PDB file of C-alpha atoms in Angstrom:
ATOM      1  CA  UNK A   1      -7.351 -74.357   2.543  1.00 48.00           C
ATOM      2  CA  UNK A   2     -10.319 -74.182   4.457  1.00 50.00           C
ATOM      3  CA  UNK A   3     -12.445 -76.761   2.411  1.00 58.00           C
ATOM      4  CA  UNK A   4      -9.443 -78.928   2.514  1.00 56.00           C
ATOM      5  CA  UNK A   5     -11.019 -82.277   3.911  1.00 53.00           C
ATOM      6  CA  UNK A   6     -14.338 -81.457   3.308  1.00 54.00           C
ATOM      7  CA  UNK A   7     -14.164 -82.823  -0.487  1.00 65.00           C
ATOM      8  CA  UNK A   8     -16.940 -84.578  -1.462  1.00 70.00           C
ATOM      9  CA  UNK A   9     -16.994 -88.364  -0.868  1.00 78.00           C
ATOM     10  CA  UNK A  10     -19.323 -91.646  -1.287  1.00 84.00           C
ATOM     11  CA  UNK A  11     -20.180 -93.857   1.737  1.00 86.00           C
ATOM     12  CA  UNK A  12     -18.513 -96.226   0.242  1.00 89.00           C
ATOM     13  CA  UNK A  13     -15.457 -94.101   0.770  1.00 84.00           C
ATOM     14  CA  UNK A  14     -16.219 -94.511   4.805  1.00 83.00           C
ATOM     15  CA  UNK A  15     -15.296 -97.959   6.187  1.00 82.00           C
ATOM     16  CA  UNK A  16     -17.737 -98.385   8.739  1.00 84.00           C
ATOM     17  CA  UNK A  17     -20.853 -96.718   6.313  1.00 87.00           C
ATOM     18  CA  UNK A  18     -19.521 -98.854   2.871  1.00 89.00           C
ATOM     19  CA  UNK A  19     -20.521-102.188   5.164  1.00 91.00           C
ATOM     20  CA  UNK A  20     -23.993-100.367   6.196  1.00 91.00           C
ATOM     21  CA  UNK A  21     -27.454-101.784   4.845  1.00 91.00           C
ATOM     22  CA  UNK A  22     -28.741 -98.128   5.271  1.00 91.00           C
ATOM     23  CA  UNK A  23     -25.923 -96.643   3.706  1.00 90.00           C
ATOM     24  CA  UNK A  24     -27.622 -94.558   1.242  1.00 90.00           C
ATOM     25  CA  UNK A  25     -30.381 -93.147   3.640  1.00 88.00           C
ATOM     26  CA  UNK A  26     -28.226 -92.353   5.876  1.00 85.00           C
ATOM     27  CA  UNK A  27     -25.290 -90.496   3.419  1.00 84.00           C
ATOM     28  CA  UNK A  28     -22.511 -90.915   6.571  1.00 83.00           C
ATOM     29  CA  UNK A  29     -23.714 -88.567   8.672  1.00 80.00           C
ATOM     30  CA  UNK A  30     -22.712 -84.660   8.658  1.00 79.00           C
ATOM     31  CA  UNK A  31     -18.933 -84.098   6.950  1.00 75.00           C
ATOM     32  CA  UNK A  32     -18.666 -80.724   9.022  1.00 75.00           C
ATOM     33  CA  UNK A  33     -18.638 -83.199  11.823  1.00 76.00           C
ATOM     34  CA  UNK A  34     -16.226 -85.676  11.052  1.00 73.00           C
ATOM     35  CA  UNK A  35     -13.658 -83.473   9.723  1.00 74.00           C
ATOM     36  CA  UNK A  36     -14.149 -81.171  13.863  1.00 79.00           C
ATOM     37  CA  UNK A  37     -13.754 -84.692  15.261  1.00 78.00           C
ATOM     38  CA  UNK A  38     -11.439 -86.538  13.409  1.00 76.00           C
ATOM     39  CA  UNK A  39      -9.420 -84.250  11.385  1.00 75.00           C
ATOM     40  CA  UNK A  40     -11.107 -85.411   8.216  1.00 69.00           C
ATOM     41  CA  UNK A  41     -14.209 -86.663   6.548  1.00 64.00           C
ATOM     42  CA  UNK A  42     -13.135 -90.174   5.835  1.00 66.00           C
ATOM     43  CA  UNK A  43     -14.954 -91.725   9.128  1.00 68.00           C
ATOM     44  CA  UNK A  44     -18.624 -91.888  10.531  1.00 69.00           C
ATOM     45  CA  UNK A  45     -19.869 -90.229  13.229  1.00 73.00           C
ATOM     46  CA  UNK A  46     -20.093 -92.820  16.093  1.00 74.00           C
ATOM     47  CA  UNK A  47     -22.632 -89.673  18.349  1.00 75.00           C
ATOM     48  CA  UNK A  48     -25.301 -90.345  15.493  1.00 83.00           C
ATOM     49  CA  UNK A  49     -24.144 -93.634  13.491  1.00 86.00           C
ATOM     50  CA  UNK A  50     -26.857 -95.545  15.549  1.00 88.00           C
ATOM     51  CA  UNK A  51     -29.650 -93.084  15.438  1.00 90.00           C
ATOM     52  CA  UNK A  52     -29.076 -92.681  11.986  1.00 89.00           C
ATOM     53  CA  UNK A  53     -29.190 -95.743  11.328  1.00 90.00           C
ATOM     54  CA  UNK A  54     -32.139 -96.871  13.299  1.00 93.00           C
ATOM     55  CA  UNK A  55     -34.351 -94.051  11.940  1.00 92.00           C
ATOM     56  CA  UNK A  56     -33.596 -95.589   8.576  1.00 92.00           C
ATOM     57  CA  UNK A  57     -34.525 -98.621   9.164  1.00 94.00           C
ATOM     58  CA  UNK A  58     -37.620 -97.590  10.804  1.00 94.00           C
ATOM     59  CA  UNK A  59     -38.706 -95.643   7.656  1.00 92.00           C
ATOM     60  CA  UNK A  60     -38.227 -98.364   5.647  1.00 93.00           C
ATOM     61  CA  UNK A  61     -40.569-100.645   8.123  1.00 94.00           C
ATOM     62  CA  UNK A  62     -43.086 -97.751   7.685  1.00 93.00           C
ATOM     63  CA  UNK A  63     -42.573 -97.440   3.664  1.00 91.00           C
ATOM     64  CA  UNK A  64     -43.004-101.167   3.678  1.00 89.00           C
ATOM     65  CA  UNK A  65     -46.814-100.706   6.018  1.00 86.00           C
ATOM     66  CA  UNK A  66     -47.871 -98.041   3.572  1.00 86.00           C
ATOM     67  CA  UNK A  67     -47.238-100.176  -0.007  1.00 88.00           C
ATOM     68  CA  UNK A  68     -48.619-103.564   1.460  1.00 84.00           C
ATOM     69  CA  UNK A  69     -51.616-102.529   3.257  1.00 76.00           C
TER      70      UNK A  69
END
C-alpha cells in the first residue's frame, strides 16, 4: 500500500506534460511530489512545471550553439 500511486507512468499519461514540447527532458517532474500534493501521480507539478520547462529549452538553445558553431 505504500507505493500505491507511485506506479510508474509516461508523460503522456499527465495531461498538462503529454501537450509539452519538452516533455521528454523534463519526465513530469518528481512523482514523490505529485502524489504529497495531489493524492496521486497523474498531474504535473505547477512549483517546477515552468522551471523545468525553461531549463529545457535553454539546453536545447545551448545543444543547438555547440553542433552549429
Amino acid at each position: 500500500e505504500l507505493n500505491r500511486g507511485l506506479e510508474l507512468i509516461t508523460v503522456d499519461e499527465i495531461s498538462v506534460c503529454s501537450r509539452c514540447n519538452v516533455k521528454f527532458l523534463c519526465g513530469g517532474g518528481c512523482p514523490a511530489t505529485g502524489y504529497s500534493m495531489y493524492g496521486h501521480r497523474l498531474d504535473r507539478n505547477h512549483l517546477t512545471c515552468a522551471l523545468n520547462r525553461h531549463n529545457a529549452i535553454e539546453k536545447l538553445k545551448m545543444l543547438d550553439n555547440r553542433i552549429h558553431k
